[in-house]
Coordinates of C-alpha atoms in Angstrom, one line a residue:
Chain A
X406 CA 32.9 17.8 -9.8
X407 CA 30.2 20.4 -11.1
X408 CA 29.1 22.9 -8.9
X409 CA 25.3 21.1 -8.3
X410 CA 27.8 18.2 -7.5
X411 CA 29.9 19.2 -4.7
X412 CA 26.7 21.4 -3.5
X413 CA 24.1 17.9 -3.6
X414 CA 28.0 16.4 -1.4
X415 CA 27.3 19.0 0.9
X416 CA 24.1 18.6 1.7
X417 CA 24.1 15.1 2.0
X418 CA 26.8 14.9 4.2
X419 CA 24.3 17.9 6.4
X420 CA 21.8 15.4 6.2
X421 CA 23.5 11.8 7.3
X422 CA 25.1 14.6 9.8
X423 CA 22.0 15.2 11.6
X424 CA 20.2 11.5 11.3
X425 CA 23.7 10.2 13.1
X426 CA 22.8 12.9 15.6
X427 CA 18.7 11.7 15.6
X428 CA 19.9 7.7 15.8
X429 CA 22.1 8.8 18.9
X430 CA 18.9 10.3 20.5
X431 CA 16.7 7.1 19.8
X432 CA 19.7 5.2 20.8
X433 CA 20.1 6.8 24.7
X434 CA 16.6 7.5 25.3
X435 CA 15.9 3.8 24.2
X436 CA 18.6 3.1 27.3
X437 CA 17.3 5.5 29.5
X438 CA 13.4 5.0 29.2
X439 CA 13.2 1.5 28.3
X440 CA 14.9 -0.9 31.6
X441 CA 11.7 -1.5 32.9
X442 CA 10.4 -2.8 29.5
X443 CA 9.5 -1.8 25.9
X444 CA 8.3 1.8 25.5
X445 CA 5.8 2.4 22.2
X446 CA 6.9 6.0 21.8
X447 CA 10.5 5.4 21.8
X448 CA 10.1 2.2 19.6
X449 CA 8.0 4.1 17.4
X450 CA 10.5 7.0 17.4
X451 CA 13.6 4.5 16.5
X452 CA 11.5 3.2 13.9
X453 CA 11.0 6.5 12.1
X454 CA 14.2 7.5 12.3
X455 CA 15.6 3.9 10.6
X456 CA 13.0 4.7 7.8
X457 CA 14.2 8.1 7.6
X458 CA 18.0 6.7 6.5
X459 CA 16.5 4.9 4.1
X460 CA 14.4 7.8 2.7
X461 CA 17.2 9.6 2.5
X462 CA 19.7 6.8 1.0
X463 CA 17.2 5.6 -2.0
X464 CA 16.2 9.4 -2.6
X465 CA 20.6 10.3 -2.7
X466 CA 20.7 7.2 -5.7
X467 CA 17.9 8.5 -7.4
X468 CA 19.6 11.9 -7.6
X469 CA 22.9 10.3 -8.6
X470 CA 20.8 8.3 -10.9
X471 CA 19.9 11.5 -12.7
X472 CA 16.6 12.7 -14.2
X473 CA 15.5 9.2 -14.9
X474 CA 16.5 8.0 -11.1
X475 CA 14.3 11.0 -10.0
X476 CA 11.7 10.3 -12.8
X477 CA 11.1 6.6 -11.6
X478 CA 11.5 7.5 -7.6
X479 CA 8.2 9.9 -7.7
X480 CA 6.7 7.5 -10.4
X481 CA 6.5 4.4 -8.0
X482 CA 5.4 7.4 -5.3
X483 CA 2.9 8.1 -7.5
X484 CA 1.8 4.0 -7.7
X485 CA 2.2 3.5 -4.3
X486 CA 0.1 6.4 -3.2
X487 CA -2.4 5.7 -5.8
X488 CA -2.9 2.1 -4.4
X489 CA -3.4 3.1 -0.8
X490 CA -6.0 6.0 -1.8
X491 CA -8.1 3.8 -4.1
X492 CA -7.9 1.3 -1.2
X493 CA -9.8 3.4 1.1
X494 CA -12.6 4.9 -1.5
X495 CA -15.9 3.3 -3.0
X496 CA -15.8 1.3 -5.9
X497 CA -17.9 -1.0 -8.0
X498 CA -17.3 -3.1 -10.6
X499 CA -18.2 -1.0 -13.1
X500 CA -15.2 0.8 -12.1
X501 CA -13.0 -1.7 -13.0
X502 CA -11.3 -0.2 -16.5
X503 CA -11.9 3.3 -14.5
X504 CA -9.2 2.3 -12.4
X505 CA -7.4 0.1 -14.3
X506 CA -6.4 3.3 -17.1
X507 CA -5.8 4.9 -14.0
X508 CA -2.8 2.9 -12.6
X509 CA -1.5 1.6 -16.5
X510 CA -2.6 4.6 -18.5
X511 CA -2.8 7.8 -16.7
X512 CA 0.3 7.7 -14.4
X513 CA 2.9 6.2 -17.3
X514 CA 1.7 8.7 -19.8
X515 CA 2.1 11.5 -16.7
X516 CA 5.5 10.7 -16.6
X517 CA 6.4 10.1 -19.8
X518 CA 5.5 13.6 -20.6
X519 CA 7.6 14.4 -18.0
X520 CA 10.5 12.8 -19.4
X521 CA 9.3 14.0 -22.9
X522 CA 9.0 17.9 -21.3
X523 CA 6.0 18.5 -23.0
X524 CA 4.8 21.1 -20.2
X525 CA 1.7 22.2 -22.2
X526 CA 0.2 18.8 -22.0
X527 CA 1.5 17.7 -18.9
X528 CA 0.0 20.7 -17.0
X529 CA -3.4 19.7 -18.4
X530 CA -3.5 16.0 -19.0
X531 CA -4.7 14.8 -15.5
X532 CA -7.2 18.0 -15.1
X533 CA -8.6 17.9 -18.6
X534 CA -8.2 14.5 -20.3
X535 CA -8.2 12.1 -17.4
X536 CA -11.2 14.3 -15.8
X537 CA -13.5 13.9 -18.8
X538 CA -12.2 10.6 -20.1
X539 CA -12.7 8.2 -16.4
X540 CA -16.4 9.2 -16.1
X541 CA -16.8 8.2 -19.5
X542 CA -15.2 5.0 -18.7
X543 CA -17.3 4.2 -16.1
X544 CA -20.6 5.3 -17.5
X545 CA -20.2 3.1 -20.3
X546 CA -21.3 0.0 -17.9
X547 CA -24.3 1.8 -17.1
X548 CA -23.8 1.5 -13.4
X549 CA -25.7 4.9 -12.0
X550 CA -25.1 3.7 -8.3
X551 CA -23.9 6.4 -6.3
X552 CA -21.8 7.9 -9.5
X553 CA -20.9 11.0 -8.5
X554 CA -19.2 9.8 -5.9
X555 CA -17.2 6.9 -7.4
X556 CA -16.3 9.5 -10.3
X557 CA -15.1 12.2 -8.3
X558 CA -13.4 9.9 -5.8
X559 CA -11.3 8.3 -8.5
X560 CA -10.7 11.8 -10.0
X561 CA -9.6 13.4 -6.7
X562 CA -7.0 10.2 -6.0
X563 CA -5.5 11.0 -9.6
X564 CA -5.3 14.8 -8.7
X565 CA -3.5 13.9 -5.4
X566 CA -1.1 11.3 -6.0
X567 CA -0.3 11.4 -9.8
X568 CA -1.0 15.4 -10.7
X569 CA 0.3 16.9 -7.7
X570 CA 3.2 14.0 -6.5
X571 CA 4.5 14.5 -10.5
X572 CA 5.1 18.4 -9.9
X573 CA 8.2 17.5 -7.6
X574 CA 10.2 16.1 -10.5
X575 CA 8.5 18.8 -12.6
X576 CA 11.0 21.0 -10.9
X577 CA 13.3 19.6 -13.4
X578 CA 12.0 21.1 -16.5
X579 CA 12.3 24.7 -14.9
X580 CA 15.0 27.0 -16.9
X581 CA 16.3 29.2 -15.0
X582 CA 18.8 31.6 -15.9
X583 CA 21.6 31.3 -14.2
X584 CA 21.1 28.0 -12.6
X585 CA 21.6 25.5 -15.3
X586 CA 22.3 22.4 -14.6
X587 CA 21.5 22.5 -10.7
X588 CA 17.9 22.1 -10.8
X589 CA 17.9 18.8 -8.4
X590 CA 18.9 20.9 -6.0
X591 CA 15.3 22.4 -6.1
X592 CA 13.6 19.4 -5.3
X593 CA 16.3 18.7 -2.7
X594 CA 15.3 22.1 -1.1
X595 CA 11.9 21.6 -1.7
X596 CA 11.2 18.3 0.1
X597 CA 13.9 19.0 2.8
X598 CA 11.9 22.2 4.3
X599 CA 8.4 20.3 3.8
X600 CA 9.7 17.5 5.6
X601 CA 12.0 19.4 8.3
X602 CA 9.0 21.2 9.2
X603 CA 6.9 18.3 9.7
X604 CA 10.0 16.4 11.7
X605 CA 10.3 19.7 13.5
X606 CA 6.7 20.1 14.2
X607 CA 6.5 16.9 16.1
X608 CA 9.3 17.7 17.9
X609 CA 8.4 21.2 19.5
X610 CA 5.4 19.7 19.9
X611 CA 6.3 16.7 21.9
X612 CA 8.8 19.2 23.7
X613 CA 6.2 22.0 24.3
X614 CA 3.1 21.5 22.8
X615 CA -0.1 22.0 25.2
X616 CA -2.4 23.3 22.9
X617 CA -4.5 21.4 20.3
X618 CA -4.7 23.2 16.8
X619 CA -7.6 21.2 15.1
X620 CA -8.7 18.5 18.1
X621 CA -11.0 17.2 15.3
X622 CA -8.7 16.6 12.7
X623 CA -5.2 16.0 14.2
X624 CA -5.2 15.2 18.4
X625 CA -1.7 15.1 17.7
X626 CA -0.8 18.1 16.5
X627 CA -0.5 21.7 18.9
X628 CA -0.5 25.3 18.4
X629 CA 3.5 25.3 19.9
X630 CA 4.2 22.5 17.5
X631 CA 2.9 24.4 14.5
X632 CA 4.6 27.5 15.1
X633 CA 7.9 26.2 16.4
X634 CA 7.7 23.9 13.2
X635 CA 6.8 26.1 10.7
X636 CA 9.3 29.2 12.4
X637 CA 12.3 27.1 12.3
X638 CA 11.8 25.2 9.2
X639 CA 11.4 28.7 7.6
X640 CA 14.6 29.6 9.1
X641 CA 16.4 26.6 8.0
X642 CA 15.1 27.2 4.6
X643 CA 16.5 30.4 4.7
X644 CA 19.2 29.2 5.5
X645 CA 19.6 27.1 2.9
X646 CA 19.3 29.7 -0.1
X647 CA 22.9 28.7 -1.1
X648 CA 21.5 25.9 -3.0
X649 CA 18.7 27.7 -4.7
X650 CA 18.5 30.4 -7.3
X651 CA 16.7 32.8 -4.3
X652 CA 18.0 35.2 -2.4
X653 CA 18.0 34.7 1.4
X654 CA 15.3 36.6 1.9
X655 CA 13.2 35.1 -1.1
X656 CA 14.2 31.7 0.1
X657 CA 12.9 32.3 3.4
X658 CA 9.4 33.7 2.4
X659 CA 8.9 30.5 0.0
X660 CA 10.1 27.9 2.2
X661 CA 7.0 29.7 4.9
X662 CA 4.4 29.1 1.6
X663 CA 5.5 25.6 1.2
X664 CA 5.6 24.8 5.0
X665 CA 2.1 26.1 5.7
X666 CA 0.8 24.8 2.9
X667 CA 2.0 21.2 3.9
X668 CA 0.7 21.9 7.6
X669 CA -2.6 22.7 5.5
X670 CA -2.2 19.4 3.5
X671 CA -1.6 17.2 6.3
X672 CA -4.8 18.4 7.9
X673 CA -7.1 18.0 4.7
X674 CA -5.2 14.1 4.4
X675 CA -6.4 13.3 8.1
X676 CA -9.7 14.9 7.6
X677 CA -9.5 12.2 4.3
X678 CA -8.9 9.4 7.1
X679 CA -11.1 10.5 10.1
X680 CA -14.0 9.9 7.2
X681 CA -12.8 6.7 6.2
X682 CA -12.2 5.4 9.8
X683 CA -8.0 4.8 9.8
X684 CA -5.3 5.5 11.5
X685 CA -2.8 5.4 8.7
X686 CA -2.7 5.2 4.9
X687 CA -1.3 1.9 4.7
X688 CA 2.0 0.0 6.5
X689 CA 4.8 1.3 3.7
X690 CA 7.3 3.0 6.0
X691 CA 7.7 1.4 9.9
X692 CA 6.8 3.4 12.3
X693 CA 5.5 6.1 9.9
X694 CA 2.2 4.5 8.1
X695 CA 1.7 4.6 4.6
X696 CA 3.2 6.6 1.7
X697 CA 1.0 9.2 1.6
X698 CA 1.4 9.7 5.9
X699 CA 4.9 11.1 5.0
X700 CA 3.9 12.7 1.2
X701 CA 1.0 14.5 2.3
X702 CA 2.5 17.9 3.3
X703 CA 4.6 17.3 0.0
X704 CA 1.9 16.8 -2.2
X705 CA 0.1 20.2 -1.3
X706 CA 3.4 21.9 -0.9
X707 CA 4.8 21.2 -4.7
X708 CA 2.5 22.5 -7.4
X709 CA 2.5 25.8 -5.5
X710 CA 6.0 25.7 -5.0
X711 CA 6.5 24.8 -9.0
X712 CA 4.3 27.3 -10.2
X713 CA 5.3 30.1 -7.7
X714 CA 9.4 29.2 -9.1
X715 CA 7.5 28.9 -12.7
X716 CA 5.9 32.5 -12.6
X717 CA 8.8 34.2 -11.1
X718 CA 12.4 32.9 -12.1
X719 CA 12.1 30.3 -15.1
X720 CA 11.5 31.5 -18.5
X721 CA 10.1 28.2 -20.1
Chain B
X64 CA 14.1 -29.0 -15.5
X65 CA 10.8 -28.6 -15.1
X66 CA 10.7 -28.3 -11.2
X67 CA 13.0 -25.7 -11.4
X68 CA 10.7 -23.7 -13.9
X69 CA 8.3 -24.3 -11.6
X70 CA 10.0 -22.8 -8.8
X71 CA 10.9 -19.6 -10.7
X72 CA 7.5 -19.4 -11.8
X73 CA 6.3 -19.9 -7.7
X74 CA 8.9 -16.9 -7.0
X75 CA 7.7 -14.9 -10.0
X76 CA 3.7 -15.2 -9.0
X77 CA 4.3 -14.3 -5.3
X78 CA 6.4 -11.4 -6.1
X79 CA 3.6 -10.1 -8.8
X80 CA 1.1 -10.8 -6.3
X81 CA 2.9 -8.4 -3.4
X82 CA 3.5 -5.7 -6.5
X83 CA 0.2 -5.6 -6.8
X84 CA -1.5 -6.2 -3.2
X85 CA 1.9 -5.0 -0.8
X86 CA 0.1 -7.2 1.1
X87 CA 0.6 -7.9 4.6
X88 CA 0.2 -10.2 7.1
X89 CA -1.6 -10.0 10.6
X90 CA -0.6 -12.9 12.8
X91 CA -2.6 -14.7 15.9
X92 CA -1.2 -13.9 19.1
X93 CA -0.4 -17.5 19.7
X94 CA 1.2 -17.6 16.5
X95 CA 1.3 -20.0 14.2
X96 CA 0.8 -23.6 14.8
X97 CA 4.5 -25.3 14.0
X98 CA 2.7 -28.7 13.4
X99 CA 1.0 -29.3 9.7
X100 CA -2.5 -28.2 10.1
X101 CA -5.6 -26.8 8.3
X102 CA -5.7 -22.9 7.1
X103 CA -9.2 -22.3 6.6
X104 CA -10.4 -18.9 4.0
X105 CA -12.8 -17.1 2.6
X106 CA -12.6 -17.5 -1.4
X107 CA -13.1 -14.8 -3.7
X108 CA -10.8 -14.8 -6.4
X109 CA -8.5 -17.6 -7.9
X110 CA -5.7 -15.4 -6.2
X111 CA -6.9 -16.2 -2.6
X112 CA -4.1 -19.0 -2.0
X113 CA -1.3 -17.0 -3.9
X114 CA -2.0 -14.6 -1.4
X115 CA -1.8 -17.0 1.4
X116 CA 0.8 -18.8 0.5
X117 CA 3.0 -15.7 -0.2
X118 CA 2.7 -14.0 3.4
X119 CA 3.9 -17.7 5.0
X120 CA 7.0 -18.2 6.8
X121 CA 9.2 -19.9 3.8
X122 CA 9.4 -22.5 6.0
X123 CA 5.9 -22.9 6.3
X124 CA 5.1 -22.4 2.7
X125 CA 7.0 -25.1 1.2
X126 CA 4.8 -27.6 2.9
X127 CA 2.0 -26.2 2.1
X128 CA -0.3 -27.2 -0.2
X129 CA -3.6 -25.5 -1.3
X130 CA -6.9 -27.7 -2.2
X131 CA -8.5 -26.8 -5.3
X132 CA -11.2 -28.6 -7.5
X133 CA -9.5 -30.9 -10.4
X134 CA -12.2 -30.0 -12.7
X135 CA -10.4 -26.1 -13.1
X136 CA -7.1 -26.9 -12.6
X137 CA -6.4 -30.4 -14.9
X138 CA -8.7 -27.9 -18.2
X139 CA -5.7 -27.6 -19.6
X140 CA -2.0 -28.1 -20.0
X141 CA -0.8 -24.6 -18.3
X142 CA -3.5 -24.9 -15.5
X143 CA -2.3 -28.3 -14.6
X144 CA 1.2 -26.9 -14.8
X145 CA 0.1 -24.4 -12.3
X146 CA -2.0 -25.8 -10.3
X147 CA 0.2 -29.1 -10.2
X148 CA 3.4 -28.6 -10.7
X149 CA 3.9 -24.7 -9.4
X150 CA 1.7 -24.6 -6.4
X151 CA 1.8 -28.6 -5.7
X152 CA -2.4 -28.5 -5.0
X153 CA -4.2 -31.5 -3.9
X154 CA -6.7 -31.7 -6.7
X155 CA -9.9 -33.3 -5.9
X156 CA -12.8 -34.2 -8.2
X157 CA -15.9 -32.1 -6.9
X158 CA -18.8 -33.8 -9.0
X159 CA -19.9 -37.3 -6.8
X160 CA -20.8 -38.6 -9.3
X161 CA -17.7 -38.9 -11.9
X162 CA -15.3 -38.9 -9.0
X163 CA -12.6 -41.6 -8.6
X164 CA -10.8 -40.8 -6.1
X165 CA -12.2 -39.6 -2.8
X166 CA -11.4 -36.1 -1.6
X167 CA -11.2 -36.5 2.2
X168 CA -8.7 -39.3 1.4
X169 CA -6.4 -37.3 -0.1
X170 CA -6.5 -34.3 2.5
X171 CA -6.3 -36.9 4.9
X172 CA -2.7 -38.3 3.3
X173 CA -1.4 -34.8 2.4
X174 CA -1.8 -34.3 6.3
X175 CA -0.3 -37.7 7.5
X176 CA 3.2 -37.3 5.4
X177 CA 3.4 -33.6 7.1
X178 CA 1.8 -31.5 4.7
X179 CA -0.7 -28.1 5.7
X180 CA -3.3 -27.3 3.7
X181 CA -5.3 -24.3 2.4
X182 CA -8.8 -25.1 2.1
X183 CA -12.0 -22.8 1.0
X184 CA -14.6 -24.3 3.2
X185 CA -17.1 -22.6 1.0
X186 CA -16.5 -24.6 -1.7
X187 CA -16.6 -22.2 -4.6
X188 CA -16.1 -18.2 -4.9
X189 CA -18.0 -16.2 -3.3
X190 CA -19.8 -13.5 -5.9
X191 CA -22.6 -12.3 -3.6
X192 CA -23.1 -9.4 -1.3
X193 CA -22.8 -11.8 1.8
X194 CA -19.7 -11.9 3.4
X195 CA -19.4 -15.5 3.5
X196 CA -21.3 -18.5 2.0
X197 CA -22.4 -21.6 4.0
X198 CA -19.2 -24.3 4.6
X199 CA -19.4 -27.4 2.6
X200 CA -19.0 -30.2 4.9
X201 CA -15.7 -31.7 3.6
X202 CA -13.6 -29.7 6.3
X203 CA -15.8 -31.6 9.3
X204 CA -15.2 -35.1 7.6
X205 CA -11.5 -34.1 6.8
X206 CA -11.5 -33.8 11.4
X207 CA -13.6 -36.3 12.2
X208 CA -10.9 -38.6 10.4
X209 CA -7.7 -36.4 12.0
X210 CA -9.4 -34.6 15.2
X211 CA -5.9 -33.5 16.3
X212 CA -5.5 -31.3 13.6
X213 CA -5.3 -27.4 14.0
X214 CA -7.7 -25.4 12.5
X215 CA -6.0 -21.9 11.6
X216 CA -9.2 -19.1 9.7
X217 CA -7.7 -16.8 7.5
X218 CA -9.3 -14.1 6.6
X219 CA -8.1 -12.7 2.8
X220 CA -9.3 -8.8 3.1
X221 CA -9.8 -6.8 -0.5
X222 CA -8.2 -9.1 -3.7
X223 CA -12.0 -9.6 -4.9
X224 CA -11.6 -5.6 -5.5
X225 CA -7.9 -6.2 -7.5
X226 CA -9.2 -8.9 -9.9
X227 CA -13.5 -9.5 -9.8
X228 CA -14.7 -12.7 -11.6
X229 CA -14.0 -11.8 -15.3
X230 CA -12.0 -9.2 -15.2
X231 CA -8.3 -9.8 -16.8
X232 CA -6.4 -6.9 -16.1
X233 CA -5.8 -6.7 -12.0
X234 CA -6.1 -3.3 -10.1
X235 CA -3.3 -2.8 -7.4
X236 CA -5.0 -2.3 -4.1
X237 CA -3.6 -3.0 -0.4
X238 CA -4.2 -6.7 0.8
X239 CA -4.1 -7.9 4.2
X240 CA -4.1 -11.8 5.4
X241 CA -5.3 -12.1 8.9
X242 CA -4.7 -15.4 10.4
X243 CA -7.0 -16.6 13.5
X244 CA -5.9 -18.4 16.4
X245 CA -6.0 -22.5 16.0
X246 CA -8.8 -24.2 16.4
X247 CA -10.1 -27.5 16.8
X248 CA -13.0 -29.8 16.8
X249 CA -14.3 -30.7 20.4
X250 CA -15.4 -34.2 21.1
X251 CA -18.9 -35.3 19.8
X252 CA -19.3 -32.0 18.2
X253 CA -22.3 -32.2 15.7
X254 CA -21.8 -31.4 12.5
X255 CA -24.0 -28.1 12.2
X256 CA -22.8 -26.6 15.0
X257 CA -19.2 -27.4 14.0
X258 CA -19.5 -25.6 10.5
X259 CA -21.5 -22.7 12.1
X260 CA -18.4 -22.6 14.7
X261 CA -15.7 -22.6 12.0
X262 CA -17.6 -19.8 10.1
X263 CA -17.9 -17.0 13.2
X264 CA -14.5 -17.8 13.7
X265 CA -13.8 -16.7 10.5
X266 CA -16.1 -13.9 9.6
X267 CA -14.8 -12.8 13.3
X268 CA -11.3 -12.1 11.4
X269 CA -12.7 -9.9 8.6
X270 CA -12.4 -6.0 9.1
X271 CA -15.1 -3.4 9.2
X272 CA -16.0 -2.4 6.2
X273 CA -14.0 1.3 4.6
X274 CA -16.0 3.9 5.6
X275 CA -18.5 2.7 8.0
X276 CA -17.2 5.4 10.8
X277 CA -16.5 2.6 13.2

């Protein structure tokens, strides 16, 4: 077995370790706080943790799957997320090819050039061709009502779930000396510590929280919640520097970049919903919401995270 | 042979439609009625019964049949396939004049050998601003001659965004079916009052429009 091999074995076996641990949890608070009846939080916490196994499972067989298993995972992420966001904004029919190019055009070719590695392009396809190209598309019907809007609305859902989804795989394309051959592991470490910290947010924060960060935004989440979170997830990413080309030390100071910056993300998303007046994304995951409920924090975390890993270790 | 082409073809539509649509179903709290009755929609696109049909119980959907206008569906070989032979429709004839057959007594024997039916009281799709169009009067005449027939709305939230009126290429965008609790006609009930009845009950399904803060 090759060395990313036995490491990816290692890790996995980490992870089932601690959702056997997390469904024996559900499992006696279910029998302790539900025999006078059904209790939502529980049933809602049971319900995360099932979808968490199976997170976990179909993200394991795209890895053994390889680069095309990984490829095709955050391409239907991409379609998924793409389909709840342009759910929620304003469209007309004029925006009808708009979108259409969006979902059949923009996103294949994204990662195709993935696939192809053409970084050059792919770094500036979504930001300079799809940016000047949809307006264009939708001009040409001569629609002027509320344009800016529609334009920028169907430019932002690109940048979020096709631009910035696609730089997890991107990970893939990195060369860095030393490490060939192990770069999965990258994206494992990557989503791991973004999701970790948002797992571990809500827990200190159901354990201890009593403070509300952004009452606004988020009732949900708390000042002891966001520093027990983003403290421990930073510690476990430390921790995890085995599987990385960082030292402990380096490992520790990007997994507290990518956590805050999910924290960040996942504030900007609910801001996205408070304005459009839902709860959730969509239904995808039970007892999570939609796609982009459990990507957000990933999708703000990952082109930092690539380019950071870009600038400073890889030499392509 | 060519049931079971249609079959694969039934399979193959409802899974494209919830590729496209994931869309999902929101039930009554009194559930569904078991017996055959009357699911009542708004109609906006010639995907509305797909969508229907594809969020029913499998037990439910194989008797249930939607009721579309001959004149579309009979144009031309693969429409007749479809409409016939893949979705089993009752076809009626909507012009008066050329008709043979009348409408209300083929809804009325798709009902009395156990059949359900899908029915767009509005008659034809709705392209305007207003969330719904006036009912057509065929659903009161269909319960005046069955009054024991349940009346379920269904409300079809978004799939005039995925596919407008002459547009070819669908956009994928969440869907959501919301069934209503059954209803049914109440003795002596006049025909106005009736449709206007049937239409609250289903504009009271439909959810507040994106964006409107509420």
């Amino acid at each position: 077995m090759t060395a990313a091999g036995s490491d990816l074995l290692t890790l996995v076996l980490g992870i089932f370790g601690v959702l056997i641990a997390a469904s024996a949890v559900g499992y006696m608070l279910e029998q302790r706080l539900t025999a006078d009846g059904p209790n939502a939080a529980v049933e809602n916490l049971n319900a995360r943790i099932r979808a968490w196994w199976a997170m976990v499972i179909l993200i394991g067989l795209a890895f053994i799957a390889g680069r095309i298993g990984v490829l095709l995972l955050f391409a239907f992420c991409s379609f998924a997320a793409l389909r709840e966001f342009v759910t929620l904004i304003y469209t007309r029919r004029a925006d009808h090819w708009a979108l259409a190019s969006a979902f059949f055009l923009v996103l294949p070719i994204q990662y195709y050039l993935l696939w192809a590695e053409e970084y050059g392009i792919f770094s500036i396809f979504i930001p300079v061709y799809a940016f000047l190209l949809m307006p264009i598309i939708s001009v040409l019907r001569g629609d002027t009502e509320r344009f800016l809007l529609r334009i920028a609305e169907v430019q932002w859902a690109l940048m979020i779930c096709v631009f910035c989804v696609s730089h997890v795989p991107a990970l893939l394309t990195l060369d860095i000396p030393g490490y060939e051959g192990r770069n999965v592991l990258l994206i494992a470490f990557l989503v791991i510590v973004v999701q970790l910290s948002d797992v571990l947010q809500y827990v200190w924060g159901k354990l201890f929280g009593r403070t509300r960060i952004a009452p606004k935004l988020s009732p949900s989440k708390t000042v002891e919640g966001f520093v027990g979170g983003v403290a421990s997830a930073t510690l476990i990413g430390a921790a995890l520097w085995w599987i990385t080309p960082f030292t402990p030390l380096q490992a520790g100071l990007l997994s507290f970049i990518i956590t805050l910056m999910g924290f960040l993300g996942g504030l900007v998303m609910s801001a996205i919903k408070r304005d459009r007046g839902v709860k959730d994304w969509g239904n995808l995951i039970d007892g999570h919401g939609g796609l982009i409920d459990r990507l957000d924090s990933v999708v703000f975390s990952a082109p930092i995270f690539f380019h950071i890993v870009r600038y400073w270790w890889s030499l392509s | 042979m060519k049931s079971l082409v249609a079959k694969v073809a039934a399979a193959a539509f409802v899974l494209f439609a919830r590729a496209i649509t994931a869309v999902r179903a929101i039930w009554p709290e009194e559930g569904l009625p078991a017996r055959p009755c009357v699911y009542f929609a708004n109609h906006s696109s010639h995907g509305d019964f797909v969508l229907v049909w594809a969020v029913l119980p499998p037990r439910l959907r194989h008797r249930t049949r939607p009721v579309a206008g001959a004149e579309y569906w009979l144009k031309s070989h693969t429409n007749a396939f479809i409409g016939r032979d893949v979705f089993n429709a009752v076809l009626i004839e909507r012009d008066r004049e050329k008709r043979t057959e009348d409408p209300i007594a083929l809804m009325v024997s798709a009902i009395d050998v156990g059949s359900s039916l899908i029915l767009f009281p509005e008659g034809t799709r709705n392209q305007t601003e207003e969330r719904l169009l006036p009912f057509k009067s065929g659903i009161f005449h269909l319960v005046t001659e069955r009054p024991e027939v349940d009346l379920v709305p269904v409300w079809i939230n978004n799939l005039n965004r995925v596919m407008p009126k002459g547009e070819i290429v669908p956009i994928p965008l969440i869907c959501t079916v919301t069934f209503g609790n059954a209803l049914r006609i109440d003795p002596g009930e006049e025909k106005q009052a009736f449709l206007e009845r049937m239409r609250a009950a289903l504009i009271a399904l439909a959810p507040k429009p994106a964006g409107s803060g509420e």
